[in-house]
mmCIF file with all atom_site columns, C-alpha atoms in Angstrom:
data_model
loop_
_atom_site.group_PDB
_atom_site.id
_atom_site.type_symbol
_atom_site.label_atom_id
_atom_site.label_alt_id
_atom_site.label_comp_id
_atom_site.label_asym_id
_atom_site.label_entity_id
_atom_site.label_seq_id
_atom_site.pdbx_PDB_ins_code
_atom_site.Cartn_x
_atom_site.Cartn_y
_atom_site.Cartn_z
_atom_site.occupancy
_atom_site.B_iso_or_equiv
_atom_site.pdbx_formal_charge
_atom_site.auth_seq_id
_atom_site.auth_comp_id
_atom_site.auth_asym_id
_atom_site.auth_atom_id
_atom_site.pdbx_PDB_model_num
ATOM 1   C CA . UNK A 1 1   ? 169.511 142.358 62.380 1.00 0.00 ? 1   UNK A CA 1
ATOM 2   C CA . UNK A 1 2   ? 166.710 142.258 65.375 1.00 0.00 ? 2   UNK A CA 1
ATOM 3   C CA . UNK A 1 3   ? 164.650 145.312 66.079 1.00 0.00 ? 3   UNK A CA 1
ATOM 4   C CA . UNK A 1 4   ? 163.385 143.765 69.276 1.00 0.00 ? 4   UNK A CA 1
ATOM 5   C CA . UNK A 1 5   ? 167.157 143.660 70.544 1.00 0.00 ? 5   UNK A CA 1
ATOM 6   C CA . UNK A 1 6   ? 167.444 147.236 68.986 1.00 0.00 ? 6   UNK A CA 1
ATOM 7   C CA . UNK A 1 7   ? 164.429 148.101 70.650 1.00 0.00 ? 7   UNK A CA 1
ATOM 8   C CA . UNK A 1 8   ? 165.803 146.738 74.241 1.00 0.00 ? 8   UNK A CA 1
ATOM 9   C CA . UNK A 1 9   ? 168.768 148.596 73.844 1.00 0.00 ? 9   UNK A CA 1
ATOM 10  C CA . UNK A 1 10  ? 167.585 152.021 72.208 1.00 0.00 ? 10  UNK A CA 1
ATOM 11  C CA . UNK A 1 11  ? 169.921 154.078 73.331 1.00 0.00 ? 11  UNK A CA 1
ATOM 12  C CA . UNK A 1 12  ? 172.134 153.078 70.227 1.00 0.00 ? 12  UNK A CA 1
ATOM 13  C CA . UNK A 1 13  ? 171.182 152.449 67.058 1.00 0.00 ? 13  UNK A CA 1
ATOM 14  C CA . UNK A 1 14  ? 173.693 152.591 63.738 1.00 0.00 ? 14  UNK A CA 1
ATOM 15  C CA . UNK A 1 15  ? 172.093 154.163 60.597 1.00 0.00 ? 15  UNK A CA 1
ATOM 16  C CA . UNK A 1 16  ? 174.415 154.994 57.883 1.00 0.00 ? 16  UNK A CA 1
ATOM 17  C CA . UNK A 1 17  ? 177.140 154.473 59.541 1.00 0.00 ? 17  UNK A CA 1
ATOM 18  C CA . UNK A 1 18  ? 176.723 157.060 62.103 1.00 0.00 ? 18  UNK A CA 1
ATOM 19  C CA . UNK A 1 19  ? 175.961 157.131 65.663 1.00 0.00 ? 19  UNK A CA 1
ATOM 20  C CA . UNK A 1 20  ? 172.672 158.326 66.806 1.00 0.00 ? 20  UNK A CA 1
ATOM 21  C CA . UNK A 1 21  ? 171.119 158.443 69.871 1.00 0.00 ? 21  UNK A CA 1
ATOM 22  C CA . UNK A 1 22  ? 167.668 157.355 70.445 1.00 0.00 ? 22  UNK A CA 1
ATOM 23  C CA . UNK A 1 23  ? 165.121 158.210 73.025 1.00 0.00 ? 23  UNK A CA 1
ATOM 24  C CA . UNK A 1 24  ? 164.493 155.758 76.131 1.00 0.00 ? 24  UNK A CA 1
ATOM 25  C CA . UNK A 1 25  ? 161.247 155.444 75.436 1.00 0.00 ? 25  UNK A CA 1
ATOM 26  C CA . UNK A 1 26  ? 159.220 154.123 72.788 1.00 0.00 ? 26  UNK A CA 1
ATOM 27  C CA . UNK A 1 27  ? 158.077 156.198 70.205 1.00 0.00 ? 27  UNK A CA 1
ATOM 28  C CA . UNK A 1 28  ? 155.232 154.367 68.409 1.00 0.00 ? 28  UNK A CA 1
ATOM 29  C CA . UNK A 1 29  ? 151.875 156.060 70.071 1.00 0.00 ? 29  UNK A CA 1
ATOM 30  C CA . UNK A 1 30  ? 149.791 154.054 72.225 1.00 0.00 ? 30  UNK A CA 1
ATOM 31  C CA . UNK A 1 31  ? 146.287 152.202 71.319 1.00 0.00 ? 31  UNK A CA 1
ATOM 32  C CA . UNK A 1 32  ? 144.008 152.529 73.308 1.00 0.00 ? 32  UNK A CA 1
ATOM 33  C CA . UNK A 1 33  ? 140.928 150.910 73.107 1.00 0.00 ? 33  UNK A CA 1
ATOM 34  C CA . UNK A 1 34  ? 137.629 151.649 75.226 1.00 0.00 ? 34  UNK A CA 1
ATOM 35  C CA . UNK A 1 35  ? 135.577 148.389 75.828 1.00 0.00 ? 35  UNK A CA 1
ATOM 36  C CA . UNK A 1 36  ? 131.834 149.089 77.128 1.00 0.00 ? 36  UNK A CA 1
ATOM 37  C CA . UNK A 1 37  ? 130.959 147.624 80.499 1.00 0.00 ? 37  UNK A CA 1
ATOM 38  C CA . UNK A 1 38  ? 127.462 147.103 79.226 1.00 0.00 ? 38  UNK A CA 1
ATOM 39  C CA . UNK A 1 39  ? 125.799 144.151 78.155 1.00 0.00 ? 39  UNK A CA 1
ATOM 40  C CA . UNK A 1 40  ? 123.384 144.237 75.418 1.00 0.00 ? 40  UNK A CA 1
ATOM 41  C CA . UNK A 1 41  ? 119.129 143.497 76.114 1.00 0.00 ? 41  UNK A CA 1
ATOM 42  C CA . UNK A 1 42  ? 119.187 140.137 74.329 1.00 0.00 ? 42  UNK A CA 1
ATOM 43  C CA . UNK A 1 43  ? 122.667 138.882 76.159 1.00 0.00 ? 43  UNK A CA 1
ATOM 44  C CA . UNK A 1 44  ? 121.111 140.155 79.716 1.00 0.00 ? 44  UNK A CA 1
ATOM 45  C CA . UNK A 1 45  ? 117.759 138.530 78.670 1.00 0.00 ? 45  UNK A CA 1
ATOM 46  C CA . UNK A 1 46  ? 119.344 134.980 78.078 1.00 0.00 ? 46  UNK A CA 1
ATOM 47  C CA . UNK A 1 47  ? 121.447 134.662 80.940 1.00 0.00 ? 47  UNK A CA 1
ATOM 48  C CA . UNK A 1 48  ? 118.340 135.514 82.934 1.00 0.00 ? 48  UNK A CA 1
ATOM 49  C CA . UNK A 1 49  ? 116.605 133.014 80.668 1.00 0.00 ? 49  UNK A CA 1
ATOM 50  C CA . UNK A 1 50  ? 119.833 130.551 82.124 1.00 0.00 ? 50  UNK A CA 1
ATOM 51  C CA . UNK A 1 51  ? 119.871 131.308 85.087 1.00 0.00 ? 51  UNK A CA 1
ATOM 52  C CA . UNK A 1 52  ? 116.060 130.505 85.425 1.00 0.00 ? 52  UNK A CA 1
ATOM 53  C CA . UNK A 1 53  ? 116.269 126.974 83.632 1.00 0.00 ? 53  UNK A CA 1
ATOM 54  C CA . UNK A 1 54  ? 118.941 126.049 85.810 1.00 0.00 ? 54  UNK A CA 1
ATOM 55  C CA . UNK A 1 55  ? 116.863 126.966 88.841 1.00 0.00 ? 55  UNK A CA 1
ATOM 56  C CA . UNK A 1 56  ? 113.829 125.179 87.972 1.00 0.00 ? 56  UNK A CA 1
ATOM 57  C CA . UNK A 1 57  ? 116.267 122.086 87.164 1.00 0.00 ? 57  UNK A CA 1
ATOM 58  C CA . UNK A 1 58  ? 117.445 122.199 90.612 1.00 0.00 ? 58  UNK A CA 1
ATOM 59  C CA . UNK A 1 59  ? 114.353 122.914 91.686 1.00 0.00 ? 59  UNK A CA 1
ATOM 60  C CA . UNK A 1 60  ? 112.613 119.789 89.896 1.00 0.00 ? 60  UNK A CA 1
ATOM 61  C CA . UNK A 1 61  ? 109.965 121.910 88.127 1.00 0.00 ? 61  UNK A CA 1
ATOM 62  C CA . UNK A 1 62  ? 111.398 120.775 84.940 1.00 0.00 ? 62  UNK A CA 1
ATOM 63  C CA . UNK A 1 63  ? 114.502 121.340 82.619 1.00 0.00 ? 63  UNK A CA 1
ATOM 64  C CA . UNK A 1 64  ? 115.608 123.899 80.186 1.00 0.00 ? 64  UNK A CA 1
ATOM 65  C CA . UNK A 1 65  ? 113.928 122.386 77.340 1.00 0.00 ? 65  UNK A CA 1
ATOM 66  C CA . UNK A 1 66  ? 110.826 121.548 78.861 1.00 0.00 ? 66  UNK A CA 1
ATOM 67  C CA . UNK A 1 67  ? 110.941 125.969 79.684 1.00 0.00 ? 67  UNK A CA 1
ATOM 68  C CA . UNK A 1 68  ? 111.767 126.974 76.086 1.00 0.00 ? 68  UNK A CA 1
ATOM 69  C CA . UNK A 1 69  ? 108.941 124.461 74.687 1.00 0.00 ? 69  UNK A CA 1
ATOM 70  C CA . UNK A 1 70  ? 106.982 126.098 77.172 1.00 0.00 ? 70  UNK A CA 1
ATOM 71  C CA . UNK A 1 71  ? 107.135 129.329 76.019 1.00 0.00 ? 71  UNK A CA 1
ATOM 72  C CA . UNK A 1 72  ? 107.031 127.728 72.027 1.00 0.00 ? 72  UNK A CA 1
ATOM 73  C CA . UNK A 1 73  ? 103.622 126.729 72.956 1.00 0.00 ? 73  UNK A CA 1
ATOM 74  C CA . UNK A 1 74  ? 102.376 129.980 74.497 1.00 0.00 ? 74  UNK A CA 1
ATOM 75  C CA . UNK A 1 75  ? 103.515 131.475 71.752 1.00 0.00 ? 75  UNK A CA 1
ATOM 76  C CA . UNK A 1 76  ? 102.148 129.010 69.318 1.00 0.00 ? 76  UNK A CA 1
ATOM 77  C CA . UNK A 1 77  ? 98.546  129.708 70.965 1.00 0.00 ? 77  UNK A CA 1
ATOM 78  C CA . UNK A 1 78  ? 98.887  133.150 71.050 1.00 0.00 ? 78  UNK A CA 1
ATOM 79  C CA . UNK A 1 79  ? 99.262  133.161 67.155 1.00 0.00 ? 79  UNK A CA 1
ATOM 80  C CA . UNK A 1 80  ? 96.562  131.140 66.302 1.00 0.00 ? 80  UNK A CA 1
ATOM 81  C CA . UNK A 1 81  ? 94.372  133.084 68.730 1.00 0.00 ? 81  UNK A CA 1
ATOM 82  C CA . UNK A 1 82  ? 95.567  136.068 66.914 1.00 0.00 ? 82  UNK A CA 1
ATOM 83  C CA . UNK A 1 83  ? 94.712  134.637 63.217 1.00 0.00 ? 83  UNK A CA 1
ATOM 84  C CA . UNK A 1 84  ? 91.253  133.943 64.416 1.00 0.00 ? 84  UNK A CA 1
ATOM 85  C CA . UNK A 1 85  ? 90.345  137.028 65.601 1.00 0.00 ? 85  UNK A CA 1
ATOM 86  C CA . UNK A 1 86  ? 91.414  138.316 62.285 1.00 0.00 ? 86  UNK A CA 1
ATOM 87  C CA . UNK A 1 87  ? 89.200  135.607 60.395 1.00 0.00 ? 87  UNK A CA 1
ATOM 88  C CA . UNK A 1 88  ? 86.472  136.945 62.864 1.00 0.00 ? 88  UNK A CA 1
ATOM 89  C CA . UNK A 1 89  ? 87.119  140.347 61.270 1.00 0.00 ? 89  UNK A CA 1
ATOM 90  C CA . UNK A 1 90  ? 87.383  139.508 57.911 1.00 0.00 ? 90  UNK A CA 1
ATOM 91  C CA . UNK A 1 91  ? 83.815  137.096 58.168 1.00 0.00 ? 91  UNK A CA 1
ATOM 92  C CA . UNK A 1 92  ? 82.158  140.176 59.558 1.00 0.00 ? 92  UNK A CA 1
ATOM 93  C CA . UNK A 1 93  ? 83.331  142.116 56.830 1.00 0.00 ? 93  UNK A CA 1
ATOM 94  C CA . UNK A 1 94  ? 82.128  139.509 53.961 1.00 0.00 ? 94  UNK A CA 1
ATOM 95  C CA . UNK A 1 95  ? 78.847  138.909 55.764 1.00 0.00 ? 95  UNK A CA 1
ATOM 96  C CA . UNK A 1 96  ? 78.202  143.337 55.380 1.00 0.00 ? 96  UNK A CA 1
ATOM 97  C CA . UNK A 1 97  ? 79.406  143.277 51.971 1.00 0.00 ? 97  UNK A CA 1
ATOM 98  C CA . UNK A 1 98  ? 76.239  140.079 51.204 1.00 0.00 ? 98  UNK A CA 1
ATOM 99  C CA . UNK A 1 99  ? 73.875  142.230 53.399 1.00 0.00 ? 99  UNK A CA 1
ATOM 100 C CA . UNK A 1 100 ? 75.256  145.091 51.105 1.00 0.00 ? 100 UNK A CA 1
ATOM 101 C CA . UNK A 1 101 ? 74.770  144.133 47.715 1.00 0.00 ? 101 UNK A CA 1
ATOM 102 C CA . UNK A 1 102 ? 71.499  141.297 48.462 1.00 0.00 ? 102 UNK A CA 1
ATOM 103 C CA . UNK A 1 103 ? 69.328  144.356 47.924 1.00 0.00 ? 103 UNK A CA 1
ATOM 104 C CA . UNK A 1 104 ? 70.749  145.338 44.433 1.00 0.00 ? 104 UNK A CA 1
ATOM 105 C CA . UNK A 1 105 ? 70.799  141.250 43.586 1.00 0.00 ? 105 UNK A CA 1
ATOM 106 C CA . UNK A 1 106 ? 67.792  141.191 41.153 1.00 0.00 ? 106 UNK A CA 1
ATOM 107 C CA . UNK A 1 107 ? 69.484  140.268 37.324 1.00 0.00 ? 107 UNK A CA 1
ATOM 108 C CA . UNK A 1 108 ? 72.021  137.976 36.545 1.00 0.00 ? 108 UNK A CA 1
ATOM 109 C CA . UNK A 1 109 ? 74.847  139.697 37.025 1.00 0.00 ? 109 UNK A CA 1
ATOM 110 C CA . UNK A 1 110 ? 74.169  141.420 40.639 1.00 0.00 ? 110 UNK A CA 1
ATOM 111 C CA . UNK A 1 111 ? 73.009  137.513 41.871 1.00 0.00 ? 111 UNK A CA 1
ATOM 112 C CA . UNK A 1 112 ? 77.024  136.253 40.575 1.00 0.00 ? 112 UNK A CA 1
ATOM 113 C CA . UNK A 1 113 ? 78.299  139.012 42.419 1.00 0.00 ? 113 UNK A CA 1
ATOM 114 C CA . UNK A 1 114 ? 75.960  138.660 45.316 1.00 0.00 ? 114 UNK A CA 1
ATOM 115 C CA . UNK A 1 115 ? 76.550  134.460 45.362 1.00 0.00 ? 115 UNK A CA 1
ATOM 116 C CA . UNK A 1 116 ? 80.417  135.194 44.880 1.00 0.00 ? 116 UNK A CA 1
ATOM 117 C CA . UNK A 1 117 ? 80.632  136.996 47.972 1.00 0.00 ? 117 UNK A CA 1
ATOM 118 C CA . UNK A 1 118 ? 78.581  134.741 49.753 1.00 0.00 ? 118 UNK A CA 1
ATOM 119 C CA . UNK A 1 119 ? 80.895  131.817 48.688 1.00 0.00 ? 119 UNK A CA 1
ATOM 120 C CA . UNK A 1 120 ? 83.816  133.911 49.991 1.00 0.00 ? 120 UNK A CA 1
ATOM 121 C CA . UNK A 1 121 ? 82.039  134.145 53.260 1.00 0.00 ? 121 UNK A CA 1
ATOM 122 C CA . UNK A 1 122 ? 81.127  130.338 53.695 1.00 0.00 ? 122 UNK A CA 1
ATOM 123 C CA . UNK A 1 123 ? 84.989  129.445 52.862 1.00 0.00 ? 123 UNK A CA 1
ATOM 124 C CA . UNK A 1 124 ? 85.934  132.320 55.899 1.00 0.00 ? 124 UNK A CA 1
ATOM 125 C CA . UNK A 1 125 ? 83.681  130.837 58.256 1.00 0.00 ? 125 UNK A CA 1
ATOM 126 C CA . UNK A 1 126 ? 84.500  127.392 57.864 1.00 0.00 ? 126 UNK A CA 1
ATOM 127 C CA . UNK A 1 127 ? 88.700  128.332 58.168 1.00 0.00 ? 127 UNK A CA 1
ATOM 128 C CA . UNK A 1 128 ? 87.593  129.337 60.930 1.00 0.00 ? 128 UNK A CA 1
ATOM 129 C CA . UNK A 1 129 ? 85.601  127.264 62.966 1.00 0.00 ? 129 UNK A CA 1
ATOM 130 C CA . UNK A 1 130 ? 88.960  125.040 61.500 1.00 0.00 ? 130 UNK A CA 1
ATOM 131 C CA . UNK A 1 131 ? 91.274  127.933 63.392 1.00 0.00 ? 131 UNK A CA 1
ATOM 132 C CA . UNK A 1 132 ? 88.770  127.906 66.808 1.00 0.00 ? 132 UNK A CA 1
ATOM 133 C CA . UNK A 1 133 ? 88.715  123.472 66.791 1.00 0.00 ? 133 UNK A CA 1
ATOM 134 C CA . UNK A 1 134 ? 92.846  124.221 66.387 1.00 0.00 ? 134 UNK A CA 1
ATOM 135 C CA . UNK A 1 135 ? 92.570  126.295 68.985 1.00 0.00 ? 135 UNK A CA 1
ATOM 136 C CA . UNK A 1 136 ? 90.593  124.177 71.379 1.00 0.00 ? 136 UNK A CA 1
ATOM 137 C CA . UNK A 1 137 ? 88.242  127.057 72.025 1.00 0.00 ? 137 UNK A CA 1
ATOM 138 C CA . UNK A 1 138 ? 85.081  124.658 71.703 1.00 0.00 ? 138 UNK A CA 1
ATOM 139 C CA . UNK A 1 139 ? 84.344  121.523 71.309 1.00 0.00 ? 139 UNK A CA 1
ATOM 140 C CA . UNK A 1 140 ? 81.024  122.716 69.388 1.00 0.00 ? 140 UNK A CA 1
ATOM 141 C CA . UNK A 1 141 ? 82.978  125.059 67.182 1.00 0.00 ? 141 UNK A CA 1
ATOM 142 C CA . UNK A 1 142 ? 80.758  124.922 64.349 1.00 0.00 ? 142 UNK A CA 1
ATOM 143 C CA . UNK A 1 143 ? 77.777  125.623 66.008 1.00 0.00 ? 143 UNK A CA 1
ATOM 144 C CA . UNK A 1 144 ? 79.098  128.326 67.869 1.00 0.00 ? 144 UNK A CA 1
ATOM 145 C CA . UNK A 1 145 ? 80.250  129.981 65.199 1.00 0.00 ? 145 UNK A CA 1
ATOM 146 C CA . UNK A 1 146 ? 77.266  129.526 62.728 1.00 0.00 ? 146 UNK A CA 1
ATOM 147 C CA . UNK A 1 147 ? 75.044  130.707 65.404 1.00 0.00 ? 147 UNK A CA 1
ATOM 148 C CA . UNK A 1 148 ? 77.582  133.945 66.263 1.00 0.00 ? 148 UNK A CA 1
ATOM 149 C CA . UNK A 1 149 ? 78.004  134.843 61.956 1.00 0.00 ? 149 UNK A CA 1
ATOM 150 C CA . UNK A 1 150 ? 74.714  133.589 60.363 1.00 0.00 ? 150 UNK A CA 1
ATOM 151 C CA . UNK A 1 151 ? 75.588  134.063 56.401 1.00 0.00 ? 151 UNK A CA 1
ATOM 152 C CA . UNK A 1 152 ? 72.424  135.586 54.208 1.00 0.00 ? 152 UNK A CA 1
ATOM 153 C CA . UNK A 1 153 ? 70.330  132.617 52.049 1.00 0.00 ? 153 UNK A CA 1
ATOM 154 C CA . UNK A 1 154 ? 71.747  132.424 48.106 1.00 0.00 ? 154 UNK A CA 1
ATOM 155 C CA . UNK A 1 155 ? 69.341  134.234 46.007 1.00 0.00 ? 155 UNK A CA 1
#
C-alpha cells in the first residue's frame, strides 16, 4: 500500500471494502509560517563591521584583524583609564578618612587606626601611579601623583 499513490489519485480510496469517494483536494490544513524580514542589531552591526574591513583592505589602510585589534586596544585603554579614575576616587576618599580621624589619634588605639588607614592610602596611591605608568599618562607618574594626593605624616 502507498498513500502518496493514494494521495495522487484521491478520488478513490477502498476502506473496508467499500467505495468511498474522496475530495480533490487535500485535506491536511496548511502551515504557514511567517519569517521576519528584519535583521537583528548585532547581525546589522557585523556586516557593517565586514563590510568596513573589507574596504579598508582594498583600500590598503589595513586588514580586518589589524581593525578588530584596533578597537581591542581602544577598548583596552579605555578600561584602564576607567580603573584609575576610580583609584583616584577611592585615594581621595582614604586620604579624608586620615585627615578625619588624625585629630582623634592621641592613645594607642586611635594611632593603629589612624596608621591603618594611612597604610591603606599609601598601597592606593602607589596602584595607582602603577595604573597611570600602564596607562602611559606620564612619564613622571609618581611625582605627579604624590604632588596631586599628598598622604598626612604617621603619628
Amino acid at each position: 500500500f502507498n498513500p502518496c499513490f493514494m494521495m495522487s489519485r484521491p478520488h478513490l480510496l477502498l476502506r473496508s471494502s467499500r467505495l468511498l469517494l474522496a475530495p480533490r483536494h487535500r485535506t491536511r490544513p496548511m502551515v504557514c509560517r511567517i519569517f521576519s524580514t528584519k535583521k537583528p542589531d548585532w547581525m546589522v552591526q557585523a556586516e557593517m563591521e565586514a563590510i568596513a574591513a573589507t574596504n579598508a583592505r582594498a583600500a590598503k589602510q589595513g586588514t580586518a584583524n589589524d581593525q578588530m585589534m584596533s578597537k581591542l586596544q581602544h577598548e583596552m585603554n579605555g578600561e584602564i583609564m576607567s580603573n584609575a579614575v576610580k583609584l583616584e576616587v577611592k585615594l581621595k576618599q582614604m586620604i579624608q578618612k586620615c585627615n578625619q580621624t588624625r585629630p582623634s589619634a592621641v592613645d594607642k588605639r586611635g594611632r593603629m587606626v589612624y596608621n591603618a588607614i594611612r597604610k591603606k592610602a599609601l598601597a592606593t596611591r602607589q596602584d595607582l601611579i602603577t595604573q597611570r605608568e600602564a596607562a602611559g599618562m606620564t612619564t613622571d607618574a609618581a611625582g605627579v601623583v604624590e604632588t596631586a594626593f599628598p598622604i598626612p605624616p604617621q603619628v
